PDB file of C-alpha atoms in Angstrom:
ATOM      1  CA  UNK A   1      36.677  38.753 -17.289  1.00 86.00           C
ATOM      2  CA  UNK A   2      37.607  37.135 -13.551  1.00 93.00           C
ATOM      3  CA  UNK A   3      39.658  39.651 -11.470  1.00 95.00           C
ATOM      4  CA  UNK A   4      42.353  38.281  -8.752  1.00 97.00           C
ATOM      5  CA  UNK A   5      44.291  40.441  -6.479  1.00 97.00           C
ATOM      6  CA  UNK A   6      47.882  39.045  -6.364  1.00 96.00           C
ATOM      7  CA  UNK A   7      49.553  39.594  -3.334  1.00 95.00           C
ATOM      8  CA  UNK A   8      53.209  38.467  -3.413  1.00 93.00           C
ATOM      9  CA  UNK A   9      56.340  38.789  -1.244  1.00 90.00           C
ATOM     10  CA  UNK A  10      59.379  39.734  -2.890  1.00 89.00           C
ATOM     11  CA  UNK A  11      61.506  37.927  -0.457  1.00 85.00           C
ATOM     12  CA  UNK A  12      60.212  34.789  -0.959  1.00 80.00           C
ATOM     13  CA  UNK A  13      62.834  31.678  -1.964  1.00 72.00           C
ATOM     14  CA  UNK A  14      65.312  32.971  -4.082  1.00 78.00           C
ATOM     15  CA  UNK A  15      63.568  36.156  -4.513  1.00 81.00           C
ATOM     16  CA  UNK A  16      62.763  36.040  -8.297  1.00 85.00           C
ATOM     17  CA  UNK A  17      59.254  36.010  -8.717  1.00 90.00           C
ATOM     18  CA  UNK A  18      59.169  39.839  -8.961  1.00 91.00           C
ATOM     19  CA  UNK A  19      60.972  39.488 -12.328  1.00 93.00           C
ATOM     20  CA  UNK A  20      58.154  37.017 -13.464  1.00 93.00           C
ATOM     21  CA  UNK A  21      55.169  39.230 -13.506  1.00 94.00           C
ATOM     22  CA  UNK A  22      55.100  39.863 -16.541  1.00 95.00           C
ATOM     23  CA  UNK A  23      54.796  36.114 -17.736  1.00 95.00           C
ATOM     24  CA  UNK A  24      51.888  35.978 -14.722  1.00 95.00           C
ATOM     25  CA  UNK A  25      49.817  39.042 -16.690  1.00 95.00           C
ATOM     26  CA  UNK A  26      50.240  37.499 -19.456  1.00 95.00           C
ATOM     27  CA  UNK A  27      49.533  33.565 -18.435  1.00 96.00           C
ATOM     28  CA  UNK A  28      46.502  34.867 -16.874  1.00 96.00           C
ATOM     29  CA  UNK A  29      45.251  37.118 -19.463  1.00 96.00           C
ATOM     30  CA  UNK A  30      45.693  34.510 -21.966  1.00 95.00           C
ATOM     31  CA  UNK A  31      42.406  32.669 -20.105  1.00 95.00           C
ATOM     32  CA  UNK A  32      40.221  35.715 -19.693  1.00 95.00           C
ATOM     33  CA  UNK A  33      41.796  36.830 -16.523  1.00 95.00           C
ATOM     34  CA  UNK A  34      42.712  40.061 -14.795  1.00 95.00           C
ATOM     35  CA  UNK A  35      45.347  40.340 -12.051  1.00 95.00           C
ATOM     36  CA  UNK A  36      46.444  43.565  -9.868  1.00 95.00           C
ATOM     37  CA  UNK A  37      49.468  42.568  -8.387  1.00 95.00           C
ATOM     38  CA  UNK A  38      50.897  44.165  -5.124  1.00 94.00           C
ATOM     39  CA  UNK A  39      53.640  43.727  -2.911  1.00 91.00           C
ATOM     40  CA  UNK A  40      54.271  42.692   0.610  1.00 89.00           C
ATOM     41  CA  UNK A  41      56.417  44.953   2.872  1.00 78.00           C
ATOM     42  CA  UNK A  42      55.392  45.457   6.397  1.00 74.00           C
ATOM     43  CA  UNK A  43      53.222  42.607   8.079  1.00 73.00           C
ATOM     44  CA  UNK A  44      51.603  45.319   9.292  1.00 73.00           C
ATOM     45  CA  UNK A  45      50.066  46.558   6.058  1.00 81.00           C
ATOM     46  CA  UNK A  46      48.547  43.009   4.903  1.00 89.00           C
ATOM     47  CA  UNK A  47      44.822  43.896   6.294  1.00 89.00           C
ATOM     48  CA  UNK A  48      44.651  47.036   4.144  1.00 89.00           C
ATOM     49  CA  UNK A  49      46.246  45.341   1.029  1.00 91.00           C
ATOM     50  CA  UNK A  50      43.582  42.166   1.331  1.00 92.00           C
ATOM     51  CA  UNK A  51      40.845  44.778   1.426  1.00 92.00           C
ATOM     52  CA  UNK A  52      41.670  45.734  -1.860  1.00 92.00           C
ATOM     53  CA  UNK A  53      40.244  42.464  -2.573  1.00 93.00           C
ATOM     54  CA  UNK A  54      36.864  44.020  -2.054  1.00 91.00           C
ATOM     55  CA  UNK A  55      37.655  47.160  -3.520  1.00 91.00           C
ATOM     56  CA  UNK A  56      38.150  45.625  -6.689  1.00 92.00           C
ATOM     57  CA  UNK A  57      35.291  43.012  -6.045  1.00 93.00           C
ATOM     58  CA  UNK A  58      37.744  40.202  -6.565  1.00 95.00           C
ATOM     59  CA  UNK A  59      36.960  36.501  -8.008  1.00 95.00           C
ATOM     60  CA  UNK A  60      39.729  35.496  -5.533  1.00 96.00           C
ATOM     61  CA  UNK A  61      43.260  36.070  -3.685  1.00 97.00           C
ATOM     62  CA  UNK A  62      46.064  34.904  -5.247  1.00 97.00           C
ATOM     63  CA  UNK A  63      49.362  34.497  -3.088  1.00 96.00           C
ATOM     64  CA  UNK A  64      53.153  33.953  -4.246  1.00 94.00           C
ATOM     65  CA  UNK A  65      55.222  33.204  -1.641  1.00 92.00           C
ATOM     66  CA  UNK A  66      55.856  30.185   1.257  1.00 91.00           C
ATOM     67  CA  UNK A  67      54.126  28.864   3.769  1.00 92.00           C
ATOM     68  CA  UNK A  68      54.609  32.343   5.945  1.00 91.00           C
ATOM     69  CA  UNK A  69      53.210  34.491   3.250  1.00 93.00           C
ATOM     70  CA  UNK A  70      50.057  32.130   2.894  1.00 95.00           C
ATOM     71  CA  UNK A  71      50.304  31.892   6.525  1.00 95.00           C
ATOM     72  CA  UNK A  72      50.225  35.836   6.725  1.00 94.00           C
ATOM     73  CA  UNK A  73      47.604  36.480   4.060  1.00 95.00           C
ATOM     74  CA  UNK A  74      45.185  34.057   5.589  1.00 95.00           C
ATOM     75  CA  UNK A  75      45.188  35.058   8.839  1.00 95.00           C
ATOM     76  CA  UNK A  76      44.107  38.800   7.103  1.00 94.00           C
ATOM     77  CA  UNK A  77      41.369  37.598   5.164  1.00 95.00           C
ATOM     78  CA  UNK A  78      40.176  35.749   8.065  1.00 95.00           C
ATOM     79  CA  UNK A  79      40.420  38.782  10.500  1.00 93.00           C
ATOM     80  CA  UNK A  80      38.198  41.004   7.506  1.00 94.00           C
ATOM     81  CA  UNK A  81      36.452  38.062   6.774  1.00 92.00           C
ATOM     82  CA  UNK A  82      37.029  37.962   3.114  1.00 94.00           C
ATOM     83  CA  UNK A  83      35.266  34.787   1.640  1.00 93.00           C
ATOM     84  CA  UNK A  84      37.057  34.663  -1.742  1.00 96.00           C
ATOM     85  CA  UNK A  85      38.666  31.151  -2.966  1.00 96.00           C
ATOM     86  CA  UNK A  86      42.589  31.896  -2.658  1.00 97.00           C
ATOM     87  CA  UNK A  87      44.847  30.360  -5.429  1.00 96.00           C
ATOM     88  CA  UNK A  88      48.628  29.684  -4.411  1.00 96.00           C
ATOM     89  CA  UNK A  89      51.812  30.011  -6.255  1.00 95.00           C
ATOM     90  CA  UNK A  90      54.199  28.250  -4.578  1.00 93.00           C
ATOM     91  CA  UNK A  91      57.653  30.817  -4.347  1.00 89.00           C
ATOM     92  CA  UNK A  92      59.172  30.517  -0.907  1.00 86.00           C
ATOM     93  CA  UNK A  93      61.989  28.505   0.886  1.00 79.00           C
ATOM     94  CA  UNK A  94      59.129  26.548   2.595  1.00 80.00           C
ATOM     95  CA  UNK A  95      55.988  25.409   0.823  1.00 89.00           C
ATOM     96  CA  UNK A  96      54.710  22.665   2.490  1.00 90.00           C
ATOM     97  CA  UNK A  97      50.843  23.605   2.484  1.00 93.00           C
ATOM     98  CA  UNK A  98      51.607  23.912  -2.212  1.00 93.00           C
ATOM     99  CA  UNK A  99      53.052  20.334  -1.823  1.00 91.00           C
ATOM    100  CA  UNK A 100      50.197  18.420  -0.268  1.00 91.00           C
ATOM    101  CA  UNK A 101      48.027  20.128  -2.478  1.00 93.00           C
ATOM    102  CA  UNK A 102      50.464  19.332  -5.367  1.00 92.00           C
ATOM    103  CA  UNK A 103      50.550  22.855  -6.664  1.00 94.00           C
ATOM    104  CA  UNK A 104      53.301  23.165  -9.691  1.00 91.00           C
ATOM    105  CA  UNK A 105      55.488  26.219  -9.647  1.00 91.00           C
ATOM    106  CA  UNK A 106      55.151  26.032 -12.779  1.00 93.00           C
ATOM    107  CA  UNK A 107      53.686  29.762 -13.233  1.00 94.00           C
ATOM    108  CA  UNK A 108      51.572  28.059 -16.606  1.00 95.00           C
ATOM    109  CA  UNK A 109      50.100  25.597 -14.531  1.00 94.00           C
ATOM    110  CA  UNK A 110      49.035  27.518 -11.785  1.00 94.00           C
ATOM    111  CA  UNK A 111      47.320  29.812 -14.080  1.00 95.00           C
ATOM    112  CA  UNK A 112      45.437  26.838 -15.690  1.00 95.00           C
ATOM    113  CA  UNK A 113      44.205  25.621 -12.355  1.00 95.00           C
ATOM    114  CA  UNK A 114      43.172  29.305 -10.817  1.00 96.00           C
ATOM    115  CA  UNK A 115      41.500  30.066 -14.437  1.00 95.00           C
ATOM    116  CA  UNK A 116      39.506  26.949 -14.430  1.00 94.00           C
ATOM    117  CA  UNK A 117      37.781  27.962 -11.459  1.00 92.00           C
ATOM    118  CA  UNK A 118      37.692  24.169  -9.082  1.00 92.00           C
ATOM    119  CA  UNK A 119      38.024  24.849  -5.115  1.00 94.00           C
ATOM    120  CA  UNK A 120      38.388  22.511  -2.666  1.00 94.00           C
ATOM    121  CA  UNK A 121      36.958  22.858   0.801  1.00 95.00           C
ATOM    122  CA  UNK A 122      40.387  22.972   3.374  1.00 95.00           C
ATOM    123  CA  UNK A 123      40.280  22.742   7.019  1.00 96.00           C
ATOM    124  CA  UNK A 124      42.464  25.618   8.883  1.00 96.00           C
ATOM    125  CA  UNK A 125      43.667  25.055  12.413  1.00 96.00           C
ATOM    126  CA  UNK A 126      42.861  28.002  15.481  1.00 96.00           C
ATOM    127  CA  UNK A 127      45.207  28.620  18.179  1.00 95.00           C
ATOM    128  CA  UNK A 128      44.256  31.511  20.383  1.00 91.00           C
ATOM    129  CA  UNK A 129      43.540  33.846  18.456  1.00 86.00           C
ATOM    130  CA  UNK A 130      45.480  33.186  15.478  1.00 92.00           C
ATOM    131  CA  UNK A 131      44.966  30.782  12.642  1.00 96.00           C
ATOM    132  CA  UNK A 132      47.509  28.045  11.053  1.00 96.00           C
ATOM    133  CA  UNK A 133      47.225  26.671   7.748  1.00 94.00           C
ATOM    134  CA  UNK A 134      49.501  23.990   8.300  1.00 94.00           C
ATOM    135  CA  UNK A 135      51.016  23.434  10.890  1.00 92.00           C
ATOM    136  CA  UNK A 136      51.229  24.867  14.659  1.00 93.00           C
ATOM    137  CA  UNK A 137      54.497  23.694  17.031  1.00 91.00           C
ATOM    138  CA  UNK A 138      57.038  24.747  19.681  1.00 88.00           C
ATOM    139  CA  UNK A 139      60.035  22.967  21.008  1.00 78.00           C
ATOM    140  CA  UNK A 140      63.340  21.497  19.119  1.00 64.00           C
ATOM    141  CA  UNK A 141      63.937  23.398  15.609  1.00 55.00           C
ATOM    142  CA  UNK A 142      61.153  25.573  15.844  1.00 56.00           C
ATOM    143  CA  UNK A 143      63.017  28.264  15.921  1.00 51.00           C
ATOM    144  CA  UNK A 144      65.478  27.758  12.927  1.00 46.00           C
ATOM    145  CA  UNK A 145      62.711  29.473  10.526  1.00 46.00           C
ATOM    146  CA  UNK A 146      63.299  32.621  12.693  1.00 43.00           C
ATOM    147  CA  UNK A 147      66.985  32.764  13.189  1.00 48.00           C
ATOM    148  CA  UNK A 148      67.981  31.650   9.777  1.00 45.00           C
ATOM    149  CA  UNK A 149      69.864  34.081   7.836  1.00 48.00           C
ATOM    150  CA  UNK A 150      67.642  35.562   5.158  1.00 48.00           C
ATOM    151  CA  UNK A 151      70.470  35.652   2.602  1.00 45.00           C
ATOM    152  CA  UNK A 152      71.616  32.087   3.376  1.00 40.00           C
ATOM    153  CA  UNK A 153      68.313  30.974   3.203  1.00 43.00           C
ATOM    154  CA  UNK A 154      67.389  32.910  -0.106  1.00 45.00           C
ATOM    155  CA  UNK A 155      70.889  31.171  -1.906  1.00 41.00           C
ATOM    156  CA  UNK A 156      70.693  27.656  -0.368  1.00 38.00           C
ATOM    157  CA  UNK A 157      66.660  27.131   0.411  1.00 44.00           C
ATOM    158  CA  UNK A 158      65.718  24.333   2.933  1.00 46.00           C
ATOM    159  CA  UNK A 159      69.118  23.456   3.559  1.00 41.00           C
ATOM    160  CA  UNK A 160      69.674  26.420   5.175  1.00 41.00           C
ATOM    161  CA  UNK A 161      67.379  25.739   7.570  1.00 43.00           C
ATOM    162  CA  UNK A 162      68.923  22.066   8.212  1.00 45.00           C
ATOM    163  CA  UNK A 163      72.370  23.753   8.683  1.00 42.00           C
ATOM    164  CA  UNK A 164      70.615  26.060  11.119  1.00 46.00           C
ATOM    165  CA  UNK A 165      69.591  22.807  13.306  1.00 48.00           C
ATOM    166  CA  UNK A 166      72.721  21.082  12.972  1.00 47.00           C
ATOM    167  CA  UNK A 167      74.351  24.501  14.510  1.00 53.00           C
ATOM    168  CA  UNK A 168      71.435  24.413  17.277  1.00 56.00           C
ATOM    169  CA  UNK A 169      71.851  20.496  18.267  1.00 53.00           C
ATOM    170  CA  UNK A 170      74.177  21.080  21.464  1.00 53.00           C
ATOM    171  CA  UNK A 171      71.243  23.382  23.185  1.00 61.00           C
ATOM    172  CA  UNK A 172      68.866  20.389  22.586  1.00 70.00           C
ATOM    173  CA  UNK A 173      66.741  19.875  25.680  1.00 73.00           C
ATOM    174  CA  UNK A 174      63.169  17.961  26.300  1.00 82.00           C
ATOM    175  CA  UNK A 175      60.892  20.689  28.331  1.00 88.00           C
ATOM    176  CA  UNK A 176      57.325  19.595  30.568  1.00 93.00           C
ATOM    177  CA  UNK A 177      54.372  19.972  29.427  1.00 94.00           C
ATOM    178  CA  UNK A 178      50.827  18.868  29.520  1.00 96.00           C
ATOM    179  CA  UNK A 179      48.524  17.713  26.854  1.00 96.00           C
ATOM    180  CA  UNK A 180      45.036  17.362  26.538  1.00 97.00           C
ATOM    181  CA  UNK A 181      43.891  16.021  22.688  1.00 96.00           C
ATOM    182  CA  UNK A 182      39.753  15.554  22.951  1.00 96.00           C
ATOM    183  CA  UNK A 183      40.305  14.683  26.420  1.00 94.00           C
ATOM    184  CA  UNK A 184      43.409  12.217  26.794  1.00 95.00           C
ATOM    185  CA  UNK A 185      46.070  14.236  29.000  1.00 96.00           C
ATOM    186  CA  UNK A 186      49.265  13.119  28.242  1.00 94.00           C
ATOM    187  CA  UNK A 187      52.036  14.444  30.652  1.00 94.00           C
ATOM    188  CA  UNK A 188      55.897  14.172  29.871  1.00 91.00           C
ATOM    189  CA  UNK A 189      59.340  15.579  28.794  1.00 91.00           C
ATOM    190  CA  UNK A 190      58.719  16.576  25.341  1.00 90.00           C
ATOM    191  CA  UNK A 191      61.004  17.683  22.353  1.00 85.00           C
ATOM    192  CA  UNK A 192      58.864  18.439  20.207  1.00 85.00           C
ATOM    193  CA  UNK A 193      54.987  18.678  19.107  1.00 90.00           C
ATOM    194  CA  UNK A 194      53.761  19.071  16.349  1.00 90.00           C
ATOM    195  CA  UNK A 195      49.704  19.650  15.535  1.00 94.00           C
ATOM    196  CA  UNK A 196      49.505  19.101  11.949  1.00 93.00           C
ATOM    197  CA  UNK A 197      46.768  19.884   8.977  1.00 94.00           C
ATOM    198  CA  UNK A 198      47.873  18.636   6.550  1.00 89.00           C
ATOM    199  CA  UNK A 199      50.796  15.519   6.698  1.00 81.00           C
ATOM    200  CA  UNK A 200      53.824  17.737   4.739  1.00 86.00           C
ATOM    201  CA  UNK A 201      55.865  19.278   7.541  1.00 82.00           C
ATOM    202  CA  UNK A 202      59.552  20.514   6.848  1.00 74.00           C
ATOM    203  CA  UNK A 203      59.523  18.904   3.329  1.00 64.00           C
ATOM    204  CA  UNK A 204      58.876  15.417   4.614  1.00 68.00           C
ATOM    205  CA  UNK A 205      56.079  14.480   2.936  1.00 66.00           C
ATOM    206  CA  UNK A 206      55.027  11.461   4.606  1.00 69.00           C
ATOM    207  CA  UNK A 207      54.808  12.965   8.120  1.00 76.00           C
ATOM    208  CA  UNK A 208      51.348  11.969   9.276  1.00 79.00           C
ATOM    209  CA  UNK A 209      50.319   9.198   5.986  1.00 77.00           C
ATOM    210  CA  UNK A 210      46.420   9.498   7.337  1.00 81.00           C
ATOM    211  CA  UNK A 211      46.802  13.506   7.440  1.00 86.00           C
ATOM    212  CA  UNK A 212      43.155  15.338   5.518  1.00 91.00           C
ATOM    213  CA  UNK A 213      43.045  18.506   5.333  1.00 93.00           C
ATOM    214  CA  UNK A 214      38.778  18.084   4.805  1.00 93.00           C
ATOM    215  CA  UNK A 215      38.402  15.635   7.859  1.00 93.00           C
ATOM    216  CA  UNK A 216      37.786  18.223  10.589  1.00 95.00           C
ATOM    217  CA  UNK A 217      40.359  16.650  12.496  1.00 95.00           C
ATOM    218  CA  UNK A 218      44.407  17.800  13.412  1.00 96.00           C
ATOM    219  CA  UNK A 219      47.062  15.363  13.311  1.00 94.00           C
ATOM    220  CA  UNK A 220      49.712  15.667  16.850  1.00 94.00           C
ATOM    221  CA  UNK A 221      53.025  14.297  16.634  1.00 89.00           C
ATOM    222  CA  UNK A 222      55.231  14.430  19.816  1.00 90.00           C
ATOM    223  CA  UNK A 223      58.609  13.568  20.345  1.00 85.00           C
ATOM    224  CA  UNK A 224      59.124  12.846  23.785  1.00 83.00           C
ATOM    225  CA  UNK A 225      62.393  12.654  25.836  1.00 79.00           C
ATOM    226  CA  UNK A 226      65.051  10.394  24.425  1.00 71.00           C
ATOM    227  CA  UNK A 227      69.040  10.397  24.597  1.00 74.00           C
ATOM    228  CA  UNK A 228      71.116  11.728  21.727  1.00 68.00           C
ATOM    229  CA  UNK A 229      71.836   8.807  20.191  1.00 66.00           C
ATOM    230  CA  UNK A 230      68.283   7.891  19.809  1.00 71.00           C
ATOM    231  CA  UNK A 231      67.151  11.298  18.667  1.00 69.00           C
ATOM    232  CA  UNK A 232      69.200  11.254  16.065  1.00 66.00           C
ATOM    233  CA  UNK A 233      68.234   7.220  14.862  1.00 71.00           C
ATOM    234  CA  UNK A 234      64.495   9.162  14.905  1.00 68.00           C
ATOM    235  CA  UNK A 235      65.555  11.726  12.177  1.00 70.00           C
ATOM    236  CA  UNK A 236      66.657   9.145  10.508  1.00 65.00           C
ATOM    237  CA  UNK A 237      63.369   7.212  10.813  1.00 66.00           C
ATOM    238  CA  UNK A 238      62.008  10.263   9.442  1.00 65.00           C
ATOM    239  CA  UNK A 239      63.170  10.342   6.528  1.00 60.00           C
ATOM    240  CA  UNK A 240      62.266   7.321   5.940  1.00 59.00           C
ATOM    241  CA  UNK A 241      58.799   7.136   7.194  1.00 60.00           C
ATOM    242  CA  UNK A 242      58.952   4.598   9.957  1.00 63.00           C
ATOM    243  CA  UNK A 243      59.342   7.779  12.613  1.00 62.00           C
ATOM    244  CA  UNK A 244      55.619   6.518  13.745  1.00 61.00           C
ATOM    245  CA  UNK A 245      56.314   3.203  14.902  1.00 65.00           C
ATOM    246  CA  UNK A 246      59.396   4.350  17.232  1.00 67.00           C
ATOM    247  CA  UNK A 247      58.520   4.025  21.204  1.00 75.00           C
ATOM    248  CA  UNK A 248      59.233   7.875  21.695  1.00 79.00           C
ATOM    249  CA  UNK A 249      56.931   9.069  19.257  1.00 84.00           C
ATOM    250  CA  UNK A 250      53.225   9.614  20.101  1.00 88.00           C
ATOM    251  CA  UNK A 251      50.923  10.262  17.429  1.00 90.00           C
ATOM    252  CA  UNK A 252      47.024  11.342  17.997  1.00 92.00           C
ATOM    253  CA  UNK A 253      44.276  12.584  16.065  1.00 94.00           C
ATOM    254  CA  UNK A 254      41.937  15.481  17.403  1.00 96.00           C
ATOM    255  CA  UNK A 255      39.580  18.158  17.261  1.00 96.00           C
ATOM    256  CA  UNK A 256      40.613  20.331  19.973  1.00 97.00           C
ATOM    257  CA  UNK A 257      43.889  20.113  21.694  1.00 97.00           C
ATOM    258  CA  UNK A 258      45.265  22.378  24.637  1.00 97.00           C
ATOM    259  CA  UNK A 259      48.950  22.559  25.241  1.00 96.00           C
ATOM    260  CA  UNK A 260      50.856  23.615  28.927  1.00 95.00           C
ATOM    261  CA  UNK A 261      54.334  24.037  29.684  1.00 94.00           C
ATOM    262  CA  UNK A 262      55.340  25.974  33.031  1.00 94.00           C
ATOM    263  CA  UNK A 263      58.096  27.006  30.632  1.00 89.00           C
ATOM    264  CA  UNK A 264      58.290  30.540  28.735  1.00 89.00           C
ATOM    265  CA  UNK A 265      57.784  29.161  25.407  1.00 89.00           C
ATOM    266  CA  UNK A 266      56.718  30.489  22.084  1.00 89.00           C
ATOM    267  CA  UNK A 267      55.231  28.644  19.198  1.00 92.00           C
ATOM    268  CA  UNK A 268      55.742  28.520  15.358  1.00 90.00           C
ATOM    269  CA  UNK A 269      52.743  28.460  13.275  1.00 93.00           C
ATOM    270  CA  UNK A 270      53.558  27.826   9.645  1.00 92.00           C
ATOM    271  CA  UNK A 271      56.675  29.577  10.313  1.00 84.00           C
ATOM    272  CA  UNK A 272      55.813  32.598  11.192  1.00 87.00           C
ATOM    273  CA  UNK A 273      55.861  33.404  15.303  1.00 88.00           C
ATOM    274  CA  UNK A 274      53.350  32.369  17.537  1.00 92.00           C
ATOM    275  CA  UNK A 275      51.959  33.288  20.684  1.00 92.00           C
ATOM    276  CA  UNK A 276      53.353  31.690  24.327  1.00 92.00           C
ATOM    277  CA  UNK A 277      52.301  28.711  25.430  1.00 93.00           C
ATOM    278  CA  UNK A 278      49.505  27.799  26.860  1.00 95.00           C
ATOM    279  CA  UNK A 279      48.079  26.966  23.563  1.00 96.00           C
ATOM    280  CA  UNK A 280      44.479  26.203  23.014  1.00 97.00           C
ATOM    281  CA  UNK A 281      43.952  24.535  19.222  1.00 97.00           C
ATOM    282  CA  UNK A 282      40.753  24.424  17.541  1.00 97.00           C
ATOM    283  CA  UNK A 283      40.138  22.306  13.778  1.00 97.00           C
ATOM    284  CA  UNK A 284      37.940  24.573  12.487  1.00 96.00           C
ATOM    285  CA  UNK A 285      36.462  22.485   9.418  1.00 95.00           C
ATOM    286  CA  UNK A 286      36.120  23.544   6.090  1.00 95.00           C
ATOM    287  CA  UNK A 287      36.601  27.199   6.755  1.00 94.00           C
ATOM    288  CA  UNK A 288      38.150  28.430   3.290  1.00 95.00           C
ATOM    289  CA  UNK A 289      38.731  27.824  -0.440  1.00 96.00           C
ATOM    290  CA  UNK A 290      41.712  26.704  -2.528  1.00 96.00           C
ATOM    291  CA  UNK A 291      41.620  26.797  -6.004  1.00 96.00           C
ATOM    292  CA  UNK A 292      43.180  23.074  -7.039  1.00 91.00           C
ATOM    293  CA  UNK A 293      42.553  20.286  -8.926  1.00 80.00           C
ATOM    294  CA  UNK A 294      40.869  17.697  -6.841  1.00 66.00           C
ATOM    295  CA  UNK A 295      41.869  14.585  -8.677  1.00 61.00           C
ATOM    296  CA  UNK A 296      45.338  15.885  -8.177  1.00 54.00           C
ATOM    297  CA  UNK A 297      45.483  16.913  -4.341  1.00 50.00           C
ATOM    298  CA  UNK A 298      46.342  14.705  -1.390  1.00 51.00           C
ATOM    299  CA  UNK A 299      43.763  12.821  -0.252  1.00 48.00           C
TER     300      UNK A 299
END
């Protein structure tokens, strides 16, 4: 019988999936599986629940939760290096990472995938010292996944965090910085950046088309300095998908990238905080395991 430690965060989305465990024991036993659930509480106490992982000599990590609590979990198997394929169940206000891979929440379905064993090789991003899963930034709306009320953002989900924006549009302001993808230095007023693993960022899920999270490569999209009115016709553009072809928009591919800003800025990396700028970001190919269905992922 396969074992898999389930860590899951109560908090997550609308906060329900702590009523479902039973139906997870049950999906997974019904395939010849054995989960150990436990809860997430402090960040602080992540490392010693992963190592249960090895104490219980684990087929692999499952996680229920968003992007932070994949985000979170990662970054602890990483630190203990724990090589055990993770399987996600997508429960949280933001699950960008579940979407590219086309993970159901469907708690059936993700059973059936994580029982029938097939991994993909995924590419993780480095910054510092810290890894990113998805997505590393700093700059406009970065800072909505922090300030966000956790109630409002339980009840309404990802509008919530649009609300949040809206409320934060009058502070707007382009900040200097400097940088340096695989050598080009690019110098200039910037909005936002965003260095990118996969192409699924804020539920847009044609960010970055060409995005592969197997290519050992990070997608950068910047948003450099524009007026109001033009910021806005870029959102706009976003949504739907001709953001790349708009003359304030840079968009680069690389393997290492090093960000500067003489301001004191922090970053987001898949929503969780980051450290200050500077920033140096590494692709570091193929460094984990994901339990999906390959014919069904993002390409």
């Amino acid at each position: 019988m396969k074992q898999f430690l389930l860590v899951y965060n109560p908090l997550s989305g609308d906060a329900y999936f702590k009523y479902k465990l039973d139906e997870v024991v049950q999906q997974f036993q019904r395939r010849g599986c054995l989960v150990t659930p436990v809860r997430t509480e402090r960040k602080e106490d992540t490392n010693s629940l992963v190592l249960l992982a090895k104490e219980i000599s684990a087929d692999g990590i499952i996680i229920s939760g968003g992007d932070g609590t994949v985000h979170e979990v990662m970054n602890a198997m990483l630190e203990l290096s724990i090589d055990v394929p993770v399987g996600i169940i997508p429960s949280g206000t933001s699950n960008d990472f579940a979407t590219y891979l086309k993970l159901s929440r469907d708690l059936k379905q993700c059973a059936e995938v994580i029982a029938r064993g097939e991994v993909r090789d995924v590419d993780i991003g480095m910054v510092n010292n810290k890894y990113f899963i998805n997505v590393a930034s700093a700059g406009l709306l970065t800072g909505v996944a922090h300030t966000a009320d956790t109630l409002l953002k339980n009840t309404l989900g990802k509008v919530a965090y649009y609300l949040k924006g809206i409320e934060e549009l009058p502070s707007f302001r382009a900040l200097p910085m400097k940088i340096t993808a695989d050598g080009q230095v690019l110098e200039d007023d910037v909005f936002l950046f965003l260095v990118m693993n996969s192409g699924v960022v804020g539920s847009f899920p044609n960010l970055v088309p060409n995005a592969a999270i197997d290519d050992g490569k990070l997608d950068l999209l910047i948003v450099n300095r524009c007026r109001l009115p033009e910021l806005m016709r870029l959102f706009i553009c976003l949504l739907t998908g001709n953001h790349l072809n708009q003359k304030n928009v840079t968009y680069i591919q690389a393997r290492e990238i090093t960000i500067e800003s003489p301001e004191d800025l922090d970053s987001d990396l898949d929503g969780e905080l980051g450290p200050k700028l500077p920033l140096k970001i590494m692709a570091v190919s193929h460094r984990i395991r994901v339990f999906c269905s390959r014919s069904n992922a993002a390409k």
